[in-house]
Amino acid sequence: MKQAIIRSAIAVAVMFVASSAVRAQDATEKEILRYREMISDPMSNPGFLAVDRGEVLWKEKRGTKNVSLEGCDLGLGAGKLKGAFARLPRYFKDADKVMDLEQRLLWCMTNIQGLDTKDVIARRFSGPGKPSDMEDLVAFIGNKSSGMKIEAQLNHPKEKEMAAVGEALFFRRAGVSDFSCATCHAEGGKRIRLQNLPNLSKPGKDAQETLAGWPAYRVSLSAVRTMQHRLLDCFRQQRWPAPEYASDALTALTLYLEKQANGGEINVPSIKR
């Protein structure tokens, strides 16, 4: 009888602790959401400093041809930015391949400006005393599609092929931990530390809200980060060998995820932890 009472008491205590932990996590998430809302206004969001720097870079004449990126076609015609980000990645006839925004910018720097992109790639992600042209340009261009809907491009055969490759990569298990993207992102209700893990394996709200907010200002890093950075960091956490920056593998994954997020309303730069 005593043992039964003790077991019951232990069970109640465990349930109480678990319930308290859930309440604490929920309260923390509410405070994080409140903080994000407080600094989401352009006058408060530090990510808009990157937007402003990106506009300067877009118009700056550089490279051996001494021209600006305003001659770069992001899919809607040279220099046309409104809505371009909402339709990337996409197939580009002049390059004969599917590109995301970062790939396309590197192509335009090389072919339109005659710019040696070695330094741009070396500074692809910012750090202390190391600003990133790419982060600033992506924030500026992405912001031009804010308020618009994601329109995943899947009409050209190479776009369909790229999305299929991205789906295969999403579900492929590998690395020393035998992880895949789906290990964390193929079910609802999963969490790592205080962070909810969105289910990106199916179209809908989770994918829309996640993809529509990149590039984002990362509070924990005090910097804007792009989708390429987000994906590369996921590979690192999976203990996978990291793909090269601006590689087709990252573009394929991005297009697959954009397909899942179709119709999501873009908010760039958003605020993330």
PDB file of C-alpha atoms in Angstrom:
ATOM      1  CA  MET A   1       0.000   0.000   0.000  1.00  0.00           C
ATOM      2  CA  LYS A   2       2.819   2.353   0.959  1.00  0.00           C
ATOM      3  CA  GLN A   3       4.607   1.667  -2.315  1.00  0.00           C
ATOM      4  CA  ALA A   4       1.464   2.432  -4.279  1.00  0.00           C
ATOM      5  CA  ILE A   5       1.087   5.760  -2.450  1.00  0.00           C
ATOM      6  CA  ILE A   6       4.754   6.599  -3.075  1.00  0.00           C
ATOM      7  CA  ARG A   7       4.439   5.750  -6.780  1.00  0.00           C
ATOM      8  CA  SER A   8       1.338   7.919  -7.044  1.00  0.00           C
ATOM      9  CA  ALA A   9       3.100  10.791  -5.299  1.00  0.00           C
ATOM     10  CA  ILE A  10       6.077  10.485  -7.631  1.00  0.00           C
ATOM     11  CA  ALA A  11       3.794  10.423 -10.685  1.00  0.00           C
ATOM     12  CA  VAL A  12       1.991  13.557  -9.475  1.00  0.00           C
ATOM     13  CA  ALA A  13       5.316  15.289  -8.821  1.00  0.00           C
ATOM     14  CA  VAL A  14       6.616  14.405 -12.300  1.00  0.00           C
ATOM     15  CA  MET A  15       3.408  15.678 -13.895  1.00  0.00           C
ATOM     16  CA  PHE A  16       3.658  18.896 -11.862  1.00  0.00           C
ATOM     17  CA  VAL A  17       7.287  19.471 -12.897  1.00  0.00           C
ATOM     18  CA  ALA A  18       6.512  18.739 -16.556  1.00  0.00           C
ATOM     19  CA  SER A  19       3.495  21.044 -16.468  1.00  0.00           C
ATOM     20  CA  SER A  20       5.572  23.790 -14.833  1.00  0.00           C
ATOM     21  CA  ALA A  21       8.274  23.406 -17.471  1.00  0.00           C
ATOM     22  CA  VAL A  22       5.714  23.714 -20.275  1.00  0.00           C
ATOM     23  CA  ARG A  23       4.220  26.832 -18.654  1.00  0.00           C
ATOM     24  CA  ALA A  24       7.687  28.332 -18.273  1.00  0.00           C
ATOM     25  CA  GLN A  25       8.492  27.623 -21.918  1.00  0.00           C
ATOM     26  CA  ASP A  26       5.184  29.113 -23.053  1.00  0.00           C
ATOM     27  CA  ALA A  27       5.808  32.225 -20.971  1.00  0.00           C
ATOM     28  CA  THR A  28       9.305  32.564 -22.442  1.00  0.00           C
ATOM     29  CA  GLU A  29       7.969  32.228 -25.983  1.00  0.00           C
ATOM     30  CA  LYS A  30       5.358  34.908 -25.296  1.00  0.00           C
ATOM     31  CA  GLU A  31       8.071  37.263 -24.063  1.00  0.00           C
ATOM     32  CA  ILE A  32      10.199  36.519 -27.140  1.00  0.00           C
ATOM     33  CA  LEU A  33       7.175  37.243 -29.365  1.00  0.00           C
ATOM     34  CA  ARG A  34       6.497  40.477 -27.461  1.00  0.00           C
ATOM     35  CA  TYR A  35      10.127  41.538 -27.912  1.00  0.00           C
ATOM     36  CA  ARG A  36       9.982  40.818 -31.646  1.00  0.00           C
ATOM     37  CA  GLU A  37       6.818  42.860 -31.989  1.00  0.00           C
ATOM     38  CA  MET A  38       8.444  45.765 -30.137  1.00  0.00           C
ATOM     39  CA  ILE A  39      11.310  45.985 -32.634  1.00  0.00           C
ATOM     40  CA  SER A  40       9.469  44.937 -35.789  1.00  0.00           C
ATOM     41  CA  ASP A  41       8.819  48.532 -36.848  1.00  0.00           C
ATOM     42  CA  PRO A  42      11.313  49.818 -39.467  1.00  0.00           C
ATOM     43  CA  MET A  43      12.376  52.529 -37.019  1.00  0.00           C
ATOM     44  CA  SER A  44      13.279  49.881 -34.415  1.00  0.00           C
ATOM     45  CA  ASN A  45      14.351  46.854 -36.453  1.00  0.00           C
ATOM     46  CA  PRO A  46      18.168  46.901 -36.902  1.00  0.00           C
ATOM     47  CA  GLY A  47      17.728  44.821 -40.069  1.00  0.00           C
ATOM     48  CA  PHE A  48      16.630  47.946 -41.918  1.00  0.00           C
ATOM     49  CA  LEU A  49      20.142  49.335 -41.587  1.00  0.00           C
ATOM     50  CA  ALA A  50      21.181  46.469 -43.872  1.00  0.00           C
ATOM     51  CA  VAL A  51      18.334  47.374 -46.254  1.00  0.00           C
ATOM     52  CA  ASP A  52      19.682  50.920 -46.510  1.00  0.00           C
ATOM     53  CA  ARG A  53      23.260  49.726 -47.087  1.00  0.00           C
ATOM     54  CA  GLY A  54      22.014  47.285 -49.716  1.00  0.00           C
ATOM     55  CA  GLU A  55      20.316  50.066 -51.666  1.00  0.00           C
ATOM     56  CA  VAL A  56      23.620  51.955 -51.820  1.00  0.00           C
ATOM     57  CA  LEU A  57      25.430  48.833 -53.050  1.00  0.00           C
ATOM     58  CA  TRP A  58      22.744  48.143 -55.677  1.00  0.00           C
ATOM     59  CA  LYS A  59      23.299  51.583 -57.198  1.00  0.00           C
ATOM     60  CA  GLU A  60      27.101  51.733 -56.772  1.00  0.00           C
ATOM     61  CA  LYS A  61      29.253  51.431 -59.896  1.00  0.00           C
ATOM     62  CA  ARG A  62      31.857  48.716 -59.426  1.00  0.00           C
ATOM     63  CA  GLY A  63      33.988  46.189 -61.279  1.00  0.00           C
ATOM     64  CA  THR A  64      36.028  46.480 -64.450  1.00  0.00           C
ATOM     65  CA  LYS A  65      32.926  47.641 -66.347  1.00  0.00           C
ATOM     66  CA  ASN A  66      32.223  50.393 -63.779  1.00  0.00           C
ATOM     67  CA  VAL A  67      28.467  49.838 -63.760  1.00  0.00           C
ATOM     68  CA  SER A  68      25.894  49.270 -61.039  1.00  0.00           C
ATOM     69  CA  LEU A  69      23.757  46.217 -60.389  1.00  0.00           C
ATOM     70  CA  GLU A  70      20.767  48.098 -61.764  1.00  0.00           C
ATOM     71  CA  GLY A  71      21.399  46.245 -65.035  1.00  0.00           C
ATOM     72  CA  CYS A  72      20.924  42.903 -63.256  1.00  0.00           C
ATOM     73  CA  ASP A  73      17.819  40.939 -64.248  1.00  0.00           C
ATOM     74  CA  LEU A  74      16.376  39.073 -61.253  1.00  0.00           C
ATOM     75  CA  GLY A  75      13.633  37.558 -63.362  1.00  0.00           C
ATOM     76  CA  LEU A  76      11.313  40.474 -64.104  1.00  0.00           C
ATOM     77  CA  GLY A  77      13.632  42.544 -66.268  1.00  0.00           C
ATOM     78  CA  ALA A  78      16.829  44.511 -65.693  1.00  0.00           C
ATOM     79  CA  GLY A  79      16.688  46.538 -62.504  1.00  0.00           C
ATOM     80  CA  LYS A  80      13.112  45.532 -61.620  1.00  0.00           C
ATOM     81  CA  LEU A  81      12.970  44.583 -57.956  1.00  0.00           C
ATOM     82  CA  LYS A  82       9.351  44.693 -56.795  1.00  0.00           C
ATOM     83  CA  GLY A  83       8.139  41.125 -56.601  1.00  0.00           C
ATOM     84  CA  ALA A  84      11.373  39.596 -57.913  1.00  0.00           C
ATOM     85  CA  PHE A  85      12.353  38.029 -54.586  1.00  0.00           C
ATOM     86  CA  ALA A  86       8.885  36.462 -54.254  1.00  0.00           C
ATOM     87  CA  ARG A  87       9.601  34.420 -57.402  1.00  0.00           C
ATOM     88  CA  LEU A  88      13.068  33.153 -56.555  1.00  0.00           C
ATOM     89  CA  PRO A  89      14.702  30.673 -57.034  1.00  0.00           C
ATOM     90  CA  ARG A  90      13.844  30.478 -60.734  1.00  0.00           C
ATOM     91  CA  TYR A  91      15.277  29.478 -64.114  1.00  0.00           C
ATOM     92  CA  PHE A  92      17.408  32.066 -65.920  1.00  0.00           C
ATOM     93  CA  LYS A  93      17.852  31.576 -69.645  1.00  0.00           C
ATOM     94  CA  ASP A  94      21.079  33.590 -69.879  1.00  0.00           C
ATOM     95  CA  ALA A  95      22.778  31.301 -67.334  1.00  0.00           C
ATOM     96  CA  ASP A  96      20.760  28.213 -68.345  1.00  0.00           C
ATOM     97  CA  LYS A  97      20.208  27.214 -64.743  1.00  0.00           C
ATOM     98  CA  VAL A  98      17.977  27.696 -61.737  1.00  0.00           C
ATOM     99  CA  MET A  99      19.369  30.242 -59.275  1.00  0.00           C
ATOM    100  CA  ASP A 100      18.423  31.661 -55.928  1.00  0.00           C
ATOM    101  CA  LEU A 101      19.013  35.339 -55.155  1.00  0.00           C
ATOM    102  CA  GLU A 102      22.562  34.921 -53.853  1.00  0.00           C
ATOM    103  CA  GLN A 103      23.640  32.836 -56.839  1.00  0.00           C
ATOM    104  CA  ARG A 104      22.074  35.334 -59.218  1.00  0.00           C
ATOM    105  CA  LEU A 105      23.754  38.315 -57.568  1.00  0.00           C
ATOM    106  CA  LEU A 106      27.147  36.633 -57.873  1.00  0.00           C
ATOM    107  CA  TRP A 107      26.405  35.932 -61.561  1.00  0.00           C
ATOM    108  CA  CYS A 108      25.444  39.579 -62.144  1.00  0.00           C
ATOM    109  CA  MET A 109      28.505  40.875 -60.316  1.00  0.00           C
ATOM    110  CA  THR A 110      30.715  38.737 -62.534  1.00  0.00           C
ATOM    111  CA  ASN A 111      28.936  39.191 -65.854  1.00  0.00           C
ATOM    112  CA  ILE A 112      27.319  42.630 -65.582  1.00  0.00           C
ATOM    113  CA  GLN A 113      29.881  44.469 -63.472  1.00  0.00           C
ATOM    114  CA  GLY A 114      33.039  42.506 -64.232  1.00  0.00           C
ATOM    115  CA  LEU A 115      33.632  42.290 -60.483  1.00  0.00           C
ATOM    116  CA  ASP A 116      35.969  39.764 -58.900  1.00  0.00           C
ATOM    117  CA  THR A 117      33.626  38.164 -56.359  1.00  0.00           C
ATOM    118  CA  LYS A 118      36.341  36.488 -54.286  1.00  0.00           C
ATOM    119  CA  ASP A 119      36.090  39.147 -51.565  1.00  0.00           C
ATOM    120  CA  VAL A 120      32.264  39.164 -51.691  1.00  0.00           C
ATOM    121  CA  ILE A 121      32.213  35.397 -51.103  1.00  0.00           C
ATOM    122  CA  ALA A 122      34.814  35.670 -48.344  1.00  0.00           C
ATOM    123  CA  ARG A 123      32.481  38.151 -46.601  1.00  0.00           C
ATOM    124  CA  ARG A 124      29.267  36.303 -47.469  1.00  0.00           C
ATOM    125  CA  PHE A 125      28.293  36.340 -43.792  1.00  0.00           C
ATOM    126  CA  SER A 126      29.124  39.304 -41.617  1.00  0.00           C
ATOM    127  CA  GLY A 127      31.090  39.296 -38.388  1.00  0.00           C
ATOM    128  CA  PRO A 128      32.730  41.821 -36.071  1.00  0.00           C
ATOM    129  CA  GLY A 129      34.489  44.337 -38.284  1.00  0.00           C
ATOM    130  CA  LYS A 130      33.505  42.327 -41.373  1.00  0.00           C
ATOM    131  CA  PRO A 131      30.422  43.713 -43.143  1.00  0.00           C
ATOM    132  CA  SER A 132      28.705  41.594 -45.790  1.00  0.00           C
ATOM    133  CA  ASP A 133      27.724  43.040 -49.167  1.00  0.00           C
ATOM    134  CA  MET A 134      25.631  39.953 -49.837  1.00  0.00           C
ATOM    135  CA  GLU A 135      23.579  40.171 -46.647  1.00  0.00           C
ATOM    136  CA  ASP A 136      22.899  43.860 -47.288  1.00  0.00           C
ATOM    137  CA  LEU A 137      21.895  43.315 -50.924  1.00  0.00           C
ATOM    138  CA  VAL A 138      19.629  40.386 -50.071  1.00  0.00           C
ATOM    139  CA  ALA A 139      17.942  42.409 -47.296  1.00  0.00           C
ATOM    140  CA  PHE A 140      17.368  45.329 -49.684  1.00  0.00           C
ATOM    141  CA  ILE A 141      16.021  43.203 -52.538  1.00  0.00           C
ATOM    142  CA  GLY A 142      13.954  40.961 -50.263  1.00  0.00           C
ATOM    143  CA  ASN A 143      12.351  43.997 -48.640  1.00  0.00           C
ATOM    144  CA  LYS A 144      11.046  45.088 -52.050  1.00  0.00           C
ATOM    145  CA  SER A 145       8.720  42.061 -51.965  1.00  0.00           C
ATOM    146  CA  SER A 146       7.478  42.576 -48.398  1.00  0.00           C
ATOM    147  CA  GLY A 147       3.706  42.262 -48.209  1.00  0.00           C
ATOM    148  CA  MET A 148       3.630  40.134 -51.364  1.00  0.00           C
ATOM    149  CA  LYS A 149       2.991  36.385 -51.587  1.00  0.00           C
ATOM    150  CA  ILE A 150       5.601  33.702 -52.221  1.00  0.00           C
ATOM    151  CA  GLU A 151       5.182  32.416 -55.784  1.00  0.00           C
ATOM    152  CA  ALA A 152       7.298  29.295 -56.166  1.00  0.00           C
ATOM    153  CA  GLN A 153       8.430  28.935 -59.788  1.00  0.00           C
ATOM    154  CA  LEU A 154       7.807  25.397 -61.039  1.00  0.00           C
ATOM    155  CA  ASN A 155       6.974  25.818 -64.733  1.00  0.00           C
ATOM    156  CA  HIS A 156      10.319  25.222 -66.445  1.00  0.00           C
ATOM    157  CA  PRO A 157      11.559  21.591 -66.546  1.00  0.00           C
ATOM    158  CA  LYS A 158      14.758  22.616 -64.743  1.00  0.00           C
ATOM    159  CA  GLU A 159      12.713  24.246 -61.977  1.00  0.00           C
ATOM    160  CA  LYS A 160      10.699  21.052 -61.503  1.00  0.00           C
ATOM    161  CA  GLU A 161      13.908  19.020 -61.503  1.00  0.00           C
ATOM    162  CA  MET A 162      15.528  21.325 -58.938  1.00  0.00           C
ATOM    163  CA  ALA A 163      12.514  21.137 -56.612  1.00  0.00           C
ATOM    164  CA  ALA A 164      12.598  17.335 -56.842  1.00  0.00           C
ATOM    165  CA  VAL A 165      16.294  17.322 -55.929  1.00  0.00           C
ATOM    166  CA  GLY A 166      15.540  19.612 -52.995  1.00  0.00           C
ATOM    167  CA  GLU A 167      12.832  17.249 -51.750  1.00  0.00           C
ATOM    168  CA  ALA A 168      15.228  14.297 -51.981  1.00  0.00           C
ATOM    169  CA  LEU A 169      17.839  16.246 -50.000  1.00  0.00           C
ATOM    170  CA  PHE A 170      15.262  17.221 -47.372  1.00  0.00           C
ATOM    171  CA  PHE A 171      14.481  13.574 -46.597  1.00  0.00           C
ATOM    172  CA  ARG A 172      17.958  12.102 -47.115  1.00  0.00           C
ATOM    173  CA  ARG A 173      19.564  10.781 -43.940  1.00  0.00           C
ATOM    174  CA  ALA A 174      23.349  10.958 -43.743  1.00  0.00           C
ATOM    175  CA  GLY A 175      26.243  12.252 -41.683  1.00  0.00           C
ATOM    176  CA  VAL A 176      27.652  10.873 -38.453  1.00  0.00           C
ATOM    177  CA  SER A 177      24.288  11.310 -36.697  1.00  0.00           C
ATOM    178  CA  ASP A 178      22.248   9.821 -39.558  1.00  0.00           C
ATOM    179  CA  PHE A 179      20.091  12.966 -39.612  1.00  0.00           C
ATOM    180  CA  SER A 180      18.081  14.601 -42.359  1.00  0.00           C
ATOM    181  CA  CYS A 181      16.210  17.899 -42.521  1.00  0.00           C
ATOM    182  CA  ALA A 182      13.085  15.821 -41.923  1.00  0.00           C
ATOM    183  CA  THR A 183      14.466  14.525 -38.618  1.00  0.00           C
ATOM    184  CA  CYS A 184      13.590  17.889 -37.074  1.00  0.00           C
ATOM    185  CA  HIS A 185      11.104  19.310 -39.573  1.00  0.00           C
ATOM    186  CA  ALA A 186       8.643  16.577 -40.588  1.00  0.00           C
ATOM    187  CA  GLU A 187       6.284  16.523 -37.592  1.00  0.00           C
ATOM    188  CA  GLY A 188       4.314  19.065 -35.643  1.00  0.00           C
ATOM    189  CA  GLY A 189       4.938  19.830 -31.972  1.00  0.00           C
ATOM    190  CA  LYS A 190       8.687  19.257 -31.969  1.00  0.00           C
ATOM    191  CA  ARG A 191      11.000  21.569 -30.075  1.00  0.00           C
ATOM    192  CA  ILE A 192      14.720  22.045 -29.586  1.00  0.00           C
ATOM    193  CA  ARG A 193      15.585  23.971 -26.430  1.00  0.00           C
ATOM    194  CA  LEU A 194      13.089  26.895 -26.458  1.00  0.00           C
ATOM    195  CA  GLN A 195      12.668  26.859 -30.219  1.00  0.00           C
ATOM    196  CA  ASN A 196       9.646  25.364 -31.933  1.00  0.00           C
ATOM    197  CA  LEU A 197      10.548  23.263 -34.975  1.00  0.00           C
ATOM    198  CA  PRO A 198       8.161  23.983 -37.870  1.00  0.00           C
ATOM    199  CA  ASN A 199       6.884  21.103 -39.961  1.00  0.00           C
ATOM    200  CA  LEU A 200       8.309  21.879 -43.406  1.00  0.00           C
ATOM    201  CA  SER A 201       7.476  18.507 -44.958  1.00  0.00           C
ATOM    202  CA  LYS A 202       4.025  19.632 -46.045  1.00  0.00           C
ATOM    203  CA  PRO A 203       2.586  22.822 -47.532  1.00  0.00           C
ATOM    204  CA  GLY A 204       0.895  25.188 -45.159  1.00  0.00           C
ATOM    205  CA  LYS A 205       1.218  27.660 -42.320  1.00  0.00           C
ATOM    206  CA  ASP A 206       4.457  26.371 -40.784  1.00  0.00           C
ATOM    207  CA  ALA A 207       6.379  26.569 -44.042  1.00  0.00           C
ATOM    208  CA  GLN A 208       4.757  29.873 -45.026  1.00  0.00           C
ATOM    209  CA  GLU A 209       5.601  31.632 -41.777  1.00  0.00           C
ATOM    210  CA  THR A 210       9.137  30.235 -41.731  1.00  0.00           C
ATOM    211  CA  LEU A 211      10.212  30.912 -45.317  1.00  0.00           C
ATOM    212  CA  ALA A 212       8.447  34.265 -45.603  1.00  0.00           C
ATOM    213  CA  GLY A 213      10.649  35.706 -42.854  1.00  0.00           C
ATOM    214  CA  TRP A 214      14.081  35.178 -44.429  1.00  0.00           C
ATOM    215  CA  PRO A 215      16.395  37.058 -44.646  1.00  0.00           C
ATOM    216  CA  ALA A 216      16.041  37.966 -40.996  1.00  0.00           C
ATOM    217  CA  TYR A 217      17.768  40.014 -38.339  1.00  0.00           C
ATOM    218  CA  ARG A 218      19.129  37.472 -35.833  1.00  0.00           C
ATOM    219  CA  VAL A 219      19.040  39.040 -32.375  1.00  0.00           C
ATOM    220  CA  SER A 220      21.454  36.436 -30.998  1.00  0.00           C
ATOM    221  CA  LEU A 221      23.997  37.334 -33.683  1.00  0.00           C
ATOM    222  CA  SER A 222      23.248  41.065 -34.002  1.00  0.00           C
ATOM    223  CA  ALA A 223      23.255  40.620 -37.772  1.00  0.00           C
ATOM    224  CA  VAL A 224      21.090  39.951 -40.796  1.00  0.00           C
ATOM    225  CA  ARG A 225      21.306  36.361 -41.997  1.00  0.00           C
ATOM    226  CA  THR A 226      20.180  34.931 -45.339  1.00  0.00           C
ATOM    227  CA  MET A 227      18.492  31.639 -46.222  1.00  0.00           C
ATOM    228  CA  GLN A 228      21.833  30.240 -47.389  1.00  0.00           C
ATOM    229  CA  HIS A 229      23.246  30.870 -43.915  1.00  0.00           C
ATOM    230  CA  ARG A 230      20.203  29.247 -42.296  1.00  0.00           C
ATOM    231  CA  LEU A 231      20.557  26.101 -44.413  1.00  0.00           C
ATOM    232  CA  LEU A 232      24.321  25.860 -43.932  1.00  0.00           C
ATOM    233  CA  ASP A 233      23.825  26.139 -40.172  1.00  0.00           C
ATOM    234  CA  CYS A 234      21.283  23.302 -40.320  1.00  0.00           C
ATOM    235  CA  PHE A 235      23.820  21.114 -42.119  1.00  0.00           C
ATOM    236  CA  ARG A 236      26.344  21.945 -39.401  1.00  0.00           C
ATOM    237  CA  GLN A 237      23.914  20.942 -36.665  1.00  0.00           C
ATOM    238  CA  GLN A 238      23.122  17.699 -38.495  1.00  0.00           C
ATOM    239  CA  ARG A 239      26.889  16.976 -38.602  1.00  0.00           C
ATOM    240  CA  TRP A 240      26.717  16.806 -42.396  1.00  0.00           C
ATOM    241  CA  PRO A 241      29.565  17.964 -44.635  1.00  0.00           C
ATOM    242  CA  ALA A 242      28.517  21.502 -45.527  1.00  0.00           C
ATOM    243  CA  PRO A 243      27.681  22.255 -49.179  1.00  0.00           C
ATOM    244  CA  GLU A 244      29.593  25.091 -50.802  1.00  0.00           C
ATOM    245  CA  TYR A 245      28.149  28.566 -50.512  1.00  0.00           C
ATOM    246  CA  ALA A 246      25.853  29.440 -53.440  1.00  0.00           C
ATOM    247  CA  SER A 247      25.804  25.805 -54.524  1.00  0.00           C
ATOM    248  CA  ASP A 248      23.027  24.136 -56.501  1.00  0.00           C
ATOM    249  CA  ALA A 249      22.267  21.921 -53.481  1.00  0.00           C
ATOM    250  CA  LEU A 250      21.269  24.928 -51.382  1.00  0.00           C
ATOM    251  CA  THR A 251      19.229  26.364 -54.244  1.00  0.00           C
ATOM    252  CA  ALA A 252      17.435  23.031 -54.680  1.00  0.00           C
ATOM    253  CA  LEU A 253      16.523  22.887 -50.983  1.00  0.00           C
ATOM    254  CA  THR A 254      15.366  26.498 -51.070  1.00  0.00           C
ATOM    255  CA  LEU A 255      13.098  25.908 -54.065  1.00  0.00           C
ATOM    256  CA  TYR A 256      11.555  22.841 -52.431  1.00  0.00           C
ATOM    257  CA  LEU A 257      10.892  24.828 -49.251  1.00  0.00           C
ATOM    258  CA  GLU A 258       9.465  27.741 -51.247  1.00  0.00           C
ATOM    259  CA  LYS A 259       7.126  25.246 -52.885  1.00  0.00           C
ATOM    260  CA  GLN A 260       5.918  24.196 -49.425  1.00  0.00           C
ATOM    261  CA  ALA A 261       5.563  27.868 -48.443  1.00  0.00           C
ATOM    262  CA  ASN A 262       3.661  28.963 -51.556  1.00  0.00           C
ATOM    263  CA  GLY A 263       1.265  31.792 -50.750  1.00  0.00           C
ATOM    264  CA  GLY A 264       3.023  32.909 -47.571  1.00  0.00           C
ATOM    265  CA  GLU A 265       3.185  36.670 -47.053  1.00  0.00           C
ATOM    266  CA  ILE A 266       6.754  37.970 -47.159  1.00  0.00           C
ATOM    267  CA  ASN A 267       8.048  40.019 -44.244  1.00  0.00           C
ATOM    268  CA  VAL A 268      11.688  41.008 -44.812  1.00  0.00           C
ATOM    269  CA  PRO A 269      13.730  41.603 -42.803  1.00  0.00           C
ATOM    270  CA  SER A 270      11.909  39.856 -39.970  1.00  0.00           C
ATOM    271  CA  ILE A 271      13.190  39.416 -36.421  1.00  0.00           C
ATOM    272  CA  LYS A 272      14.383  36.012 -35.255  1.00  0.00           C
ATOM    273  CA  ARG A 273      16.130  34.842 -32.124  1.00  0.00           C
TER     274      ARG A 273
END
